[in-house]
Structure formats: structure tokens, C-alpha cells
Coordinates of C-alpha atoms in Angstrom, one line a residue:
Chain I
M1 CA -78.1 121.9 194.8
K2 CA -75.0 123.2 196.5
L3 CA -73.3 121.8 199.6
E4 CA -70.3 123.1 201.5
L5 CA -68.4 120.6 203.6
G6 CA -66.1 121.9 206.3
Y7 CA -63.5 119.3 207.2
I8 CA -62.2 119.3 210.8
Q9 CA -59.2 117.1 211.0
I10 CA -59.2 114.7 214.0
K11 CA -55.7 113.5 214.8
D12 CA -56.4 111.9 218.1
I13 CA -59.2 110.6 220.4
Q14 CA -58.9 110.8 224.2
F15 CA -61.3 109.7 226.8
S16 CA -62.0 112.6 229.1
K17 CA -64.6 113.9 231.6
E18 CA -65.7 116.5 229.1
C19 CA -66.7 116.2 225.5
K20 CA -65.1 118.6 223.0
V21 CA -63.0 119.0 219.9
A22 CA -59.8 121.1 220.5
N23 CA -56.7 121.4 218.4
G24 CA -57.5 118.3 216.3
T25 CA -58.2 116.1 219.3
L26 CA -61.6 114.6 220.1
Y27 CA -62.1 114.5 223.9
V28 CA -65.0 112.2 224.7
D29 CA -66.7 111.0 227.9
P30 CA -68.0 107.5 227.2
D31 CA -70.6 107.8 230.0
A32 CA -72.1 110.9 228.3
V33 CA -72.3 109.1 224.9
K34 CA -73.8 106.0 226.6
A35 CA -76.5 108.2 228.3
Y36 CA -77.3 109.7 224.9
L37 CA -77.6 106.3 223.3
Y38 CA -80.0 105.1 226.0
E39 CA -82.3 108.0 225.4
D40 CA -83.6 105.9 222.5
D41 CA -86.4 103.4 223.6
D42 CA -85.3 100.7 221.1
V43 CA -81.7 100.9 222.3
K44 CA -83.0 100.8 225.9
A45 CA -85.1 97.7 225.1
W46 CA -82.5 95.6 223.4
V47 CA -79.0 96.6 224.4
K48 CA -77.8 95.5 227.8
D49 CA -74.6 97.5 227.8
F50 CA -72.1 99.4 225.6
S51 CA -68.4 99.4 226.1
F52 CA -66.2 102.0 224.4
D53 CA -62.6 101.8 223.1
V54 CA -60.3 103.7 220.9
A55 CA -58.3 102.1 218.1
K56 CA -55.6 104.2 216.4
P57 CA -53.6 103.6 213.2
G58 CA -50.5 101.5 213.6
E59 CA -51.6 99.9 216.9
S60 CA -51.6 96.1 217.3
V61 CA -55.4 96.1 217.6
R62 CA -58.1 94.0 215.9
I63 CA -61.7 95.1 215.9
T64 CA -64.2 92.3 215.2
P65 CA -67.1 91.6 214.5
V66 CA -67.7 95.1 212.9
K67 CA -71.3 96.1 212.1
D68 CA -71.1 99.6 210.7
V69 CA -68.6 102.5 210.3
I70 CA -69.9 106.0 210.4
E71 CA -68.3 109.4 210.0
P72 CA -69.5 112.0 212.5
R73 CA -71.0 115.1 210.8
V74 CA -73.2 118.0 211.9
K75 CA -75.4 120.3 209.8
V76 CA -74.5 123.9 210.6
E77 CA -76.5 125.8 208.0
G78 CA -79.3 125.0 205.6
P79 CA -82.3 122.6 205.7
G80 CA -82.4 119.2 207.3
G81 CA -80.1 117.5 209.8
V82 CA -77.9 114.4 210.0
F83 CA -79.3 111.1 208.9
P84 CA -82.7 112.5 207.8
G85 CA -85.7 110.3 208.4
V86 CA -83.8 108.3 211.0
I87 CA -82.1 110.6 213.5
S88 CA -83.3 114.0 212.1
K89 CA -86.6 115.0 210.6
V90 CA -87.1 113.8 207.0
E91 CA -86.4 117.2 205.4
T92 CA -84.2 117.1 202.2
V93 CA -80.5 117.4 202.9
G94 CA -77.6 118.2 200.5
S95 CA -77.5 122.0 200.6
G96 CA -76.1 124.5 203.1
K97 CA -73.1 123.7 205.2
T98 CA -72.1 120.5 207.0
H99 CA -69.1 120.0 209.3
V100 CA -67.2 116.7 209.0
L101 CA -65.0 115.2 211.6
R102 CA -62.4 113.9 209.2
G103 CA -59.8 111.2 210.1
M104 CA -62.0 109.4 212.5
A105 CA -65.0 107.1 212.6
V106 CA -67.5 105.6 215.0
V107 CA -67.3 101.8 214.6
T108 CA -70.1 99.6 215.9
A109 CA -69.1 96.1 216.9
G110 CA -70.6 93.1 218.7
K111 CA -72.5 89.9 218.0
I112 CA -75.8 90.0 216.2
V113 CA -75.9 86.6 214.5
G114 CA -73.6 83.7 215.2
F115 CA -71.7 84.1 211.9
Q116 CA -71.1 87.8 212.5
E117 CA -68.2 89.0 210.4
G118 CA -66.0 91.9 209.7
I119 CA -62.4 92.5 210.8
I120 CA -60.5 95.8 211.0
D121 CA -56.8 95.4 211.8
M122 CA -55.1 98.6 212.7
S123 CA -51.6 97.3 211.7
G124 CA -50.0 94.5 209.8
P125 CA -51.0 93.1 206.4
G126 CA -54.7 93.1 207.2
A127 CA -54.6 96.9 207.7
E128 CA -53.5 97.4 204.1
Y129 CA -56.8 95.9 202.9
T130 CA -59.1 98.1 204.9
P131 CA -59.4 101.9 204.6
F132 CA -60.6 102.1 208.2
S133 CA -57.1 101.2 209.6
K134 CA -56.0 104.7 208.7
L135 CA -58.7 106.3 210.9
N136 CA -58.9 107.0 214.6
N137 CA -61.8 104.8 215.5
L138 CA -64.1 105.2 218.5
V139 CA -65.4 101.7 218.8
V140 CA -68.8 101.1 220.4
V141 CA -69.3 97.4 221.4
A142 CA -72.9 96.5 222.0
E143 CA -74.0 93.6 224.2
P144 CA -77.5 92.3 223.7
N145 CA -80.2 91.8 226.4
E146 CA -81.3 88.4 227.3
G147 CA -83.9 87.0 224.9
Y148 CA -82.6 88.9 221.9
Q149 CA -82.2 85.6 220.0
D150 CA -85.8 85.6 219.1
H151 CA -85.8 89.3 218.2
K152 CA -82.9 89.8 215.9
H153 CA -84.8 92.3 213.7
E154 CA -85.3 94.6 216.7
Y155 CA -81.7 94.1 218.0
E156 CA -80.1 94.9 214.6
H157 CA -82.3 98.0 214.4
A158 CA -81.2 99.0 218.0
V159 CA -77.5 98.6 217.2
R160 CA -77.9 100.5 213.9
I161 CA -79.6 103.4 215.7
A162 CA -77.0 103.3 218.5
G163 CA -74.2 103.8 216.0
L164 CA -76.0 106.6 214.2
R165 CA -76.7 108.3 217.6
A166 CA -73.1 108.0 218.7
A167 CA -72.0 109.6 215.4
T168 CA -74.6 112.3 215.9
Y169 CA -73.4 113.1 219.4
I170 CA -69.8 113.2 218.3
G171 CA -70.6 115.2 215.2
E172 CA -72.4 117.9 217.3
L173 CA -69.1 118.6 219.0
G174 CA -67.8 120.0 215.7
R175 CA -70.6 122.5 215.3
D176 CA -68.7 125.5 216.6
V177 CA -65.2 124.5 215.5
T178 CA -63.7 126.3 212.5
P179 CA -62.9 123.8 209.8
D180 CA -59.3 123.2 208.7
E181 CA -60.5 123.1 205.1
T182 CA -63.7 123.6 203.1
A183 CA -64.9 122.4 199.7
V184 CA -68.1 123.2 197.7
F185 CA -70.0 120.7 195.6
E186 CA -72.7 121.6 193.2
T187 CA -74.8 120.0 190.5
Y188 CA -77.2 121.8 188.2
G189 CA -80.8 121.4 187.1
I190 CA -81.2 119.6 183.8
K191 CA -81.7 122.7 181.6
E192 CA -79.2 124.7 183.6
G193 CA -76.5 122.0 183.2
I194 CA -77.0 121.8 179.5
E195 CA -76.7 125.6 179.2
K196 CA -73.6 125.8 181.4
L197 CA -71.8 122.8 180.1
P198 CA -73.0 122.4 176.5
N199 CA -70.1 120.5 175.2
L200 CA -69.5 118.0 178.0
P201 CA -70.8 114.5 178.1
R202 CA -73.7 114.0 180.5
V203 CA -72.9 111.3 183.1
A204 CA -74.8 109.9 186.0
Y205 CA -74.0 107.5 188.7
V206 CA -76.3 104.5 189.0
H207 CA -76.0 103.6 192.7
M208 CA -77.3 100.1 193.5
L209 CA -78.4 99.6 197.1
Q210 CA -78.4 96.3 199.0
S211 CA -82.0 95.6 199.7
Q212 CA -82.6 91.8 200.2
G213 CA -83.9 91.7 203.8
L214 CA -82.7 91.2 207.4
L215 CA -79.0 92.2 207.8
H216 CA -79.1 93.0 204.0
D217 CA -80.8 96.4 204.0
T218 CA -80.2 100.0 203.1
Y219 CA -82.3 103.0 204.1
V220 CA -82.9 106.2 202.1
Y221 CA -84.3 109.0 204.2
G222 CA -85.5 106.2 206.5
V223 CA -87.2 104.2 203.8
D224 CA -86.2 100.6 203.3
A225 CA -84.8 100.6 199.8
K226 CA -86.5 97.3 198.9
R227 CA -89.8 99.1 199.1
S228 CA -88.8 102.0 196.8
L229 CA -88.9 102.3 193.0
T230 CA -85.7 103.5 191.2
T231 CA -85.4 107.2 191.7
I232 CA -83.1 110.2 191.5
L233 CA -80.9 111.8 194.2
C234 CA -78.7 114.9 194.0
P235 CA -75.2 113.6 194.7
T236 CA -74.9 116.0 197.7
E237 CA -77.8 114.3 199.4
T238 CA -75.7 111.1 199.6
M239 CA -72.7 113.1 201.0
D240 CA -75.1 114.6 203.6
G241 CA -76.2 111.3 205.1
A242 CA -79.4 110.5 203.2
I243 CA -78.3 106.9 202.8
I244 CA -77.4 104.6 205.7
S245 CA -76.4 101.0 205.9
G246 CA -78.3 98.2 207.5
N247 CA -76.1 95.7 205.9
C248 CA -74.2 93.4 208.1
V249 CA -73.3 90.5 205.8
S250 CA -70.3 90.2 203.4
A251 CA -67.8 92.4 205.2
C252 CA -65.5 92.9 202.2
D253 CA -68.0 94.3 199.9
K254 CA -70.7 95.8 202.0
N255 CA -71.1 99.5 201.9
T256 CA -71.0 100.9 205.4
T257 CA -72.6 104.3 206.2
Y258 CA -69.1 105.8 206.0
H259 CA -68.8 104.5 202.4
H260 CA -72.1 106.2 201.5
Q261 CA -71.0 109.5 203.1
N262 CA -67.7 109.3 201.3
N263 CA -68.6 107.5 198.1
P264 CA -65.5 107.7 195.9
V265 CA -67.6 107.5 192.7
V266 CA -69.4 110.7 193.8
A267 CA -66.1 112.3 194.8
N268 CA -64.4 111.5 191.5
L269 CA -67.4 112.5 189.4
F270 CA -67.4 115.9 191.2
A271 CA -63.7 116.2 190.6
A272 CA -64.3 115.8 186.8
H273 CA -67.6 117.9 186.9
G274 CA -67.4 120.9 184.6
K275 CA -64.0 119.8 183.3
T276 CA -64.4 116.6 181.4
L277 CA -68.0 115.8 182.0
N278 CA -71.3 117.1 183.3
Y279 CA -72.3 115.2 186.5
V280 CA -76.0 115.1 186.1
C281 CA -77.3 113.1 189.2
N282 CA -77.3 109.9 191.1
I283 CA -79.9 107.2 190.2
I284 CA -80.6 104.9 193.1
T285 CA -82.0 101.5 192.5
N286 CA -82.3 98.3 194.6
E287 CA -81.2 94.7 194.6
N288 CA -84.4 92.8 195.6
V289 CA -84.8 89.0 195.8
Y290 CA -88.1 88.8 193.8
L291 CA -87.3 88.6 190.1
A292 CA -90.2 90.8 189.0
D293 CA -88.7 93.6 191.2
K294 CA -85.4 93.2 189.5
Q295 CA -87.1 93.5 186.1
R296 CA -89.1 96.6 187.2
S297 CA -86.1 98.3 188.9
S298 CA -83.7 97.8 186.0
D299 CA -86.4 98.9 183.5
W300 CA -86.8 102.1 185.4
T301 CA -83.0 102.7 185.7
S302 CA -82.6 102.4 182.0
K303 CA -85.7 104.5 181.4
L304 CA -84.3 107.3 183.6
C305 CA -81.0 107.2 181.9
R306 CA -82.7 107.8 178.6
L307 CA -85.1 110.5 179.9
L308 CA -82.0 112.3 181.3
D309 CA -80.4 112.1 177.8
L310 CA -77.2 110.7 179.4
D311 CA -74.1 109.8 177.4
G312 CA -72.6 107.6 180.1
A313 CA -73.4 105.9 183.4
L314 CA -71.2 104.4 186.1
V315 CA -72.9 101.5 187.9
S316 CA -71.8 100.2 191.2
Q317 CA -73.3 97.2 193.0
E318 CA -73.2 96.0 196.6
G319 CA -72.9 92.3 197.6
F320 CA -72.5 89.0 196.0
G321 CA -74.6 86.6 193.8
N322 CA -78.1 88.0 193.7
P323 CA -76.9 91.6 193.0
D324 CA -74.8 90.4 190.1
T325 CA -78.0 89.8 188.3
D326 CA -79.2 93.4 188.9
L327 CA -75.8 94.7 187.9
I328 CA -75.9 92.9 184.6
M329 CA -79.6 93.7 184.0
N330 CA -78.9 97.4 184.6
C331 CA -75.8 97.5 182.5
K332 CA -77.4 95.7 179.5
K333 CA -80.6 97.7 179.5
I334 CA -78.8 101.1 179.9
E335 CA -76.4 100.1 177.0
L336 CA -79.4 99.2 174.9
Q337 CA -80.7 102.8 175.4
G338 CA -77.5 104.0 173.7
V339 CA -75.9 105.0 177.0
K340 CA -72.3 103.8 177.6
T341 CA -71.7 102.1 181.0
V342 CA -68.8 101.2 183.2
I343 CA -69.6 98.8 186.0
I344 CA -67.9 98.5 189.4
T345 CA -67.9 95.2 191.2
D346 CA -65.6 92.7 193.0
E347 CA -64.9 89.1 192.2
Y348 CA -65.5 85.7 193.7
A349 CA -63.1 83.9 191.4
G350 CA -62.2 81.0 193.7
Q351 CA -59.1 80.8 195.8
D352 CA -56.9 80.2 192.7
G353 CA -58.6 83.1 190.9
K354 CA -59.5 80.9 187.9
S355 CA -63.3 80.7 188.2
Q356 CA -65.8 83.0 186.6
S357 CA -65.9 86.2 188.8
L358 CA -69.6 87.0 188.7
A359 CA -72.8 85.0 188.9
D360 CA -74.0 86.7 185.8
A361 CA -72.5 88.2 182.6
D362 CA -73.3 89.8 179.3
P363 CA -71.2 90.9 176.2
L364 CA -72.5 94.5 176.7
A365 CA -70.7 94.6 180.1
D366 CA -67.4 95.3 178.4
A367 CA -66.1 98.0 180.7
V368 CA -65.5 96.7 184.2
V369 CA -63.6 98.0 187.3
T370 CA -62.9 95.4 190.0
G371 CA -62.3 95.7 193.7
G372 CA -60.4 92.5 193.8
N373 CA -60.9 88.7 194.4
A374 CA -62.7 88.2 197.7
N375 CA -61.7 84.5 197.7
E376 CA -58.0 85.3 198.0
V377 CA -56.5 83.6 201.1
I378 CA -54.6 85.8 203.6
I379 CA -52.9 85.2 206.9
L380 CA -53.5 87.8 209.6
P381 CA -51.0 87.9 212.4
K382 CA -52.0 87.8 216.1
M383 CA -52.8 91.2 217.5
D384 CA -52.0 92.3 221.1
K385 CA -55.5 93.5 221.7
V386 CA -58.9 92.5 220.4
I387 CA -61.9 94.9 220.6
G388 CA -65.0 92.8 220.4
T389 CA -64.5 89.0 220.3
L390 CA -62.8 86.3 218.2
D391 CA -65.6 83.8 219.0
Y392 CA -66.9 83.9 215.4
V393 CA -63.8 83.7 213.3
D394 CA -64.2 80.1 212.4
V395 CA -67.8 80.5 211.2
I396 CA -67.7 83.9 209.4
A397 CA -67.7 84.2 205.6
G398 CA -64.2 83.4 204.4
G399 CA -63.4 81.6 207.6
H400 CA -63.2 77.8 208.0
A401 CA -62.7 75.2 210.7
G402 CA -59.3 76.1 212.1
S403 CA -59.2 79.6 210.7
L404 CA -58.2 80.9 214.2
R405 CA -55.0 79.0 214.7
P406 CA -53.6 78.2 218.2
D407 CA -50.9 80.8 217.9
G408 CA -53.6 83.5 217.4
T409 CA -53.0 84.0 213.7
I410 CA -56.0 83.8 211.3
E411 CA -56.0 82.1 208.0
A412 CA -59.1 83.2 205.9
E413 CA -60.3 84.6 202.7
L414 CA -60.2 88.3 202.0
Q415 CA -63.9 88.3 202.6
V416 CA -63.4 88.7 206.3
I417 CA -62.0 92.2 206.2
T418 CA -64.3 95.1 206.3
G419 CA -64.1 97.1 203.0
A420 CA -61.4 94.9 201.5
T421 CA -63.0 94.6 198.0
N422 CA -65.5 97.5 198.2
E423 CA -67.6 97.8 195.1
M424 CA -67.5 101.6 195.1
G425 CA -63.8 101.4 194.6
F426 CA -63.1 102.6 198.2
N427 CA -60.1 100.4 198.5
R428 CA -56.6 100.6 199.9
L429 CA -54.9 98.5 197.3
S430 CA -55.1 98.9 193.6
A431 CA -53.3 98.0 190.4
R432 CA -53.3 101.6 189.2
Chain B
M1 CA -104.2 77.5 186.8
A2 CA -103.1 80.4 188.9
A3 CA -102.0 83.6 187.2
I4 CA -98.3 84.6 187.0
N5 CA -97.1 86.6 190.1
N6 CA -100.2 85.5 192.0
P7 CA -99.3 84.0 195.4
R8 CA -101.4 81.0 194.5
D9 CA -98.8 80.2 191.9
F10 CA -95.9 80.3 194.5
L11 CA -94.3 77.0 195.2
I12 CA -91.6 77.4 197.9
L13 CA -88.8 74.8 197.7
T14 CA -86.9 74.7 200.9
N15 CA -84.7 72.6 203.2
N16 CA -85.0 75.1 206.0
P17 CA -87.3 74.0 208.9
L18 CA -88.1 77.5 209.9
V19 CA -89.9 78.1 206.6
P20 CA -92.8 75.6 207.2
Q21 CA -92.7 76.4 210.9
C22 CA -93.4 80.1 210.3
M23 CA -95.3 80.1 207.0
E24 CA -97.4 76.9 206.7
G25 CA -101.1 77.8 206.5
R26 CA -100.5 81.5 206.5
G27 CA -100.8 82.3 202.9
L28 CA -102.0 81.2 199.5
F29 CA -98.5 79.8 198.6
S30 CA -97.5 76.1 198.7
I31 CA -94.5 74.8 200.6
R32 CA -92.4 71.7 199.6
F33 CA -90.2 71.1 202.6
E34 CA -87.4 68.7 201.9
P35 CA -85.1 68.5 204.9
Q36 CA -83.1 65.6 203.4
R37 CA -82.0 67.7 200.4
S38 CA -78.8 69.8 200.5
F39 CA -78.4 73.4 199.4
R40 CA -77.2 72.2 196.0
E41 CA -79.9 69.6 195.6
I42 CA -82.6 72.3 196.1
L43 CA -80.9 74.3 193.4
V44 CA -80.8 71.3 191.1
E45 CA -84.5 70.5 191.8
A46 CA -85.4 74.1 191.0
R47 CA -83.3 74.1 187.8
D48 CA -85.0 71.0 186.6
M49 CA -88.4 72.5 187.2
V50 CA -87.4 75.6 185.4
Y51 CA -86.2 73.5 182.5
A52 CA -89.6 71.8 182.5
G53 CA -91.4 75.2 182.1
H54 CA -91.9 76.4 185.7
I55 CA -91.2 80.1 186.3
L56 CA -88.5 81.2 188.7
Y57 CA -89.9 83.8 191.1
T58 CA -86.9 84.5 193.4
H59 CA -83.2 84.7 192.8
P60 CA -81.4 81.4 193.6
L61 CA -78.5 83.2 195.2
A62 CA -80.5 85.5 197.5
G63 CA -78.4 86.9 200.4
S64 CA -74.8 87.7 200.8
V65 CA -74.3 84.6 202.9
K66 CA -72.1 82.4 200.7
P67 CA -73.4 79.1 199.4
N68 CA -70.6 77.1 201.2
E69 CA -71.4 78.9 204.5
T70 CA -75.0 78.0 205.0
P71 CA -76.7 74.6 204.6
Y72 CA -80.1 76.2 203.9
K73 CA -81.8 77.3 200.7
S74 CA -85.3 78.4 200.0
L75 CA -86.5 79.7 196.7
I76 CA -89.8 80.0 194.8
V77 CA -90.8 78.5 191.5
S78 CA -94.3 78.5 189.9
L79 CA -96.7 75.8 191.0
S80 CA -97.8 75.4 187.4
P81 CA -95.6 75.4 184.3
H82 CA -96.0 78.5 182.1
G83 CA -93.5 77.7 179.4
F84 CA -89.7 77.6 179.4
D85 CA -88.0 81.0 180.1
A86 CA -84.3 80.8 178.9
Q87 CA -83.3 83.6 181.2
H88 CA -84.5 81.8 184.3
G89 CA -82.8 78.6 183.0
E90 CA -79.6 80.5 182.8
L91 CA -79.9 82.0 186.3
M92 CA -80.4 78.5 187.7
S93 CA -77.5 76.9 185.9
N94 CA -75.2 79.9 186.8
A95 CA -76.2 79.6 190.4
I96 CA -75.1 75.9 190.4
A97 CA -71.8 76.9 188.8
V98 CA -71.3 79.5 191.5
F99 CA -72.1 77.0 194.2
D100 CA -69.5 74.6 192.8
K101 CA -66.7 77.1 192.7
F102 CA -66.8 77.7 196.5
K103 CA -64.6 75.4 198.5
P104 CA -66.4 73.1 201.0
L105 CA -65.6 74.5 204.5
E106 CA -65.9 71.2 206.3
R107 CA -66.9 72.8 209.6
E108 CA -69.4 71.7 212.2
L109 CA -71.7 74.5 213.0
P110 CA -73.2 74.9 216.5
E111 CA -76.9 74.9 216.8
S112 CA -77.1 78.6 217.5
V113 CA -75.3 79.4 214.2
L114 CA -77.5 77.0 212.3
K115 CA -80.6 78.8 213.7
D116 CA -79.2 82.1 212.5
F117 CA -78.6 80.8 209.0
Q118 CA -82.2 79.5 209.1
L119 CA -83.4 82.9 210.2
I120 CA -81.6 84.8 207.4
D121 CA -82.8 82.4 204.7
Y122 CA -86.4 82.6 206.0
T123 CA -86.4 86.4 206.3
L124 CA -85.0 86.9 202.8
L125 CA -87.6 84.6 201.4
A126 CA -90.4 86.3 203.4
G127 CA -89.2 89.7 202.4
A128 CA -89.2 88.8 198.7
I129 CA -92.9 88.1 198.7
G130 CA -94.0 90.6 201.3
F131 CA -94.7 88.0 204.0
D132 CA -94.4 89.5 207.5
A133 CA -91.4 87.6 208.8
Q134 CA -91.7 88.9 212.3
A135 CA -95.4 87.8 212.5
G136 CA -94.3 84.4 211.3
L137 CA -91.7 84.1 214.0
S138 CA -94.3 84.8 216.7
K139 CA -96.4 81.8 215.5

């Protein structure tokens, strides 16, 4: 499958009465976007109002609580459309041409549960920990209708859809714009790959998807990943929006939709494809709560690795605790099939960094990449402007009583920052 | 004795009031509601049952909500002992070790936040065994 991505660099976002992309600037009319969001019945039913704001790199701005981050894209050639099975029809994506509005994101924010988390600082020390501080962000803050307390499933769904719709509306503005840069990504069929790259090791990416339940979900072509068996995707399908995030918990190591669209494991495997390895495919598998599901899913993951005659597999996880067990089960069973693994995770090693990092371990997990220690304590300075609300800072993951100090600074664990210890390796800081 | 993986063999250990409220009488499973027990005490009870030969059906650290954040814990063990499973024993003892490494936050949570923690714990439990969480909430 072959996909061409056309990157349109967005250097600025301006509110305007008309919506267009011109000379690297996105002009957007919030009322027009809002009207488009409200065309959806679920959004209409559960969201009282949306407010829009723009946050630019280097500004003294804090966005919180963040739900999702999404890169606007539009399908300009080939089958399918953006976010198949959710926004577009369920047709297979990953081929043809897609335009990408690079350098910007749609960020959804606002309360869903009372411990809602996720901070993006656009400047200061916190900005160094989140990749989203380097983007021009169109922030969509949702406010729930009365009575949403008893309907959190529906409300979370409505805000998720609103974010995807906003990104779809913005992405469409790039349809007729000539990209600044293009890149082509292609993987081969099994036999074709062996014939074309006979001497290169066969490597796949085992992509674990958060799938535990409310606020802990991922959707593949619209299907809740917890209800799916382990299966195979072409890597370009992921790049083309086949996987979206419904995960709102654990800001530092949740994979937002932006992460799925720009998965660095996929990007780096493509960079090595045909040179040092043969990038065979992605294997997607879930992280369910029921132990028999874990057994079945990890059995299937290792079985597929063997069937594909892989030499190596990279395994990334999403989340904390429960997924550590899936990670180790996948790693161990794949290794026992004779396929070498590298696992990508983050750590909860305590504030002093001295505790065991993961909830599970095995001697076969002997090649590990870490995204950092989420328990590390940081101090975030006061920002001049807050988009969203600071109401929850004391009760979010990594926060504690008194986290929000009287002078406006925040003392908390790294966990509070969106994307800080991402387990795909989509991180700002590294020891490389 | 109920067969393994049969809902008749599910014993839900919980300190979350939303679980009996939404699930009692709506399935073949049994519920042991213990509001006096802490998160850690539920883990210890489950560990001891697993050591005594009960099967563990759900992961003790379900959810990305950290164990020092929420006071609520629900998990499922087998109603009958089926023989000791060392892997399950290891999962339980690891979960308690994980709990102990998180620093107590010493914060008082408002009622609305407690209710949200109850909701998350309940929905993850329900999702694990295919129980319709939304139908339970409308009870």
C-alpha cells in the first residue's frame, strides 16, 4: 500500500470572517466551525457551548484540561476519507494522497470528569516536556449541558466527535492548497517484500491500543479496540487516520489522535525501510481488563509474528499498570517464537526514581526504551493566560492537595503534562 | 462448582457503592461489597484468595487512574477455588507493590470527584465482563 502525504506548513492561525489557508496562515471563523460541530446530533444533545482560542509557541499560555490533540488532514486522492468509520465511511484508507496541515493541531479541552487532567504549557519548563507546545493550537473548549453528570459516556463521545469534526473542517481548507513538501510511504505484500528486500531483516511494529473502558478507549475504523482480536494494519492506514483516541486518562502517556497520525515508531521504521530492514506491517492488539482477553490477544500477537516470519518486533504500550502485563506477555511470547523484541514504555519509579518501573517484568524483556519517569516532580510557573480551567489541578493524576499554589505556580508530578512520557517515543526530551 | 470463565464463577470484590447499586441482581455473578475496606485491603483480600486457589479474572490495576488517586477498587476472583495459579499470585503481589510505591496524596476529594472515580471503576469492571454499564446506571 502506497500513501503520499502533502505537508502544508501552518505558521500562524488568525480568527477571521472567512475560512481559508493562505501563505502558511490558517484563517478561521469560529462561528463557522461551531455551526459545523452542531450539525452532529450527539454534539447538539450534550454540548451546551464551545469557545475557541488560539495558543502559539512561546506564549505565556496554559491549556488545561486537555482531552485530545488532532492534526487536521484531508483525503485528496484515493479511497476513503478522514477518520474512517467515525467521520467518513468505513472504506480502507492508507493509499492515494492526503494533505496534512503541519505545524498546527486542534486541541479539545474542558471538563468531563472531576479529575480531568492534561496540561499543555506553551512556554516555560513545562513546554519542554510536551511536543504540542511547538504547534499553533486551535483550542476548542467544550461546556456540557445540564444533566451530563449521569451521561458521561454520551458526553465523552460528543466531545470526541466534536474534536474530530473540527479537525475535519479545518483539514478540508487544505484540499486545494499546493503542499510545501511531499513524501511517499509504501510497504509491500509478504511475497513481494521478500523478493524486493531478500537480505534485510523482517520487522513489524506491535502497536498496543488502550482498551479498558470509559475514558480508556481507542477506536480502529470506528470499532472499539477492546472488542477486536489482534489483527494487522498497513502502516499507512494509521498515518491516514484509521486509529483515533478515546483515552482521557493519564495525560503523560496517553496516545492522542495526533500521536496515532504521527506515530514516531512508524515514521522511523519507514525511514529504515529498504535500507536496514524490511518494514512488514503493524500488528494492533488491545489492553483489556479481563485476563483471558490478555491471554488470547498476546497469543495471537505472537502467533502473527511467527506466521509473518519476522526477525524482530517493536512493541509499544499505552498507559500504566494493567497494560504493563500485556506488554510483558506480548514481549515474552514473541521472544519465545524466536523473534527479537524491543519494548517501548515509560516508568512509574516513584518520586525518587528508586522503585521498580513497571508493574510486571520478565528476563526476556531485555531491550527496553523508556519515555521517562512519570513520578518526577516538576514546578510549573504561573502563566498569564489559562485556556480551560485550573479547577482540577489539585485532583488530577500527579497533583496533590496544594498543587496549585497561591502564587499561581503548580507543583506536580510529570504525569500532569500531555505527552510528557509518551510510550511511542514522541517526546521532547531524551538522553540520546 | 461453576466452570472457569462462566459468570456463575465470578465473585466481584469491591468497595465501590456504585457496583452493587448498578449490578446487584442483574447477572449470574456474586458481589461482595465491603465499603469499610480500603483500595489496598481489597487487593490484599484478593491476593489471599488467589493464594488459596481462587482464579483471578480481572487485572488488579485496571485503569490508568493511579492507585493513590482513587479510593475505589473492584476486581473479580473465582467464587470457587480451582487450584493455585502462580502467575495470578504474582500479578496480585506486584499490584500491592505498585500500590505501596505511590505516595499518599492526603487530599480530601469533593463528592463529585468521588462519584467520578466510582463511575470509572464501575465501568471498567462492567466492560471487562461485557456487562452493559449504561443499562446498569439507569437502574
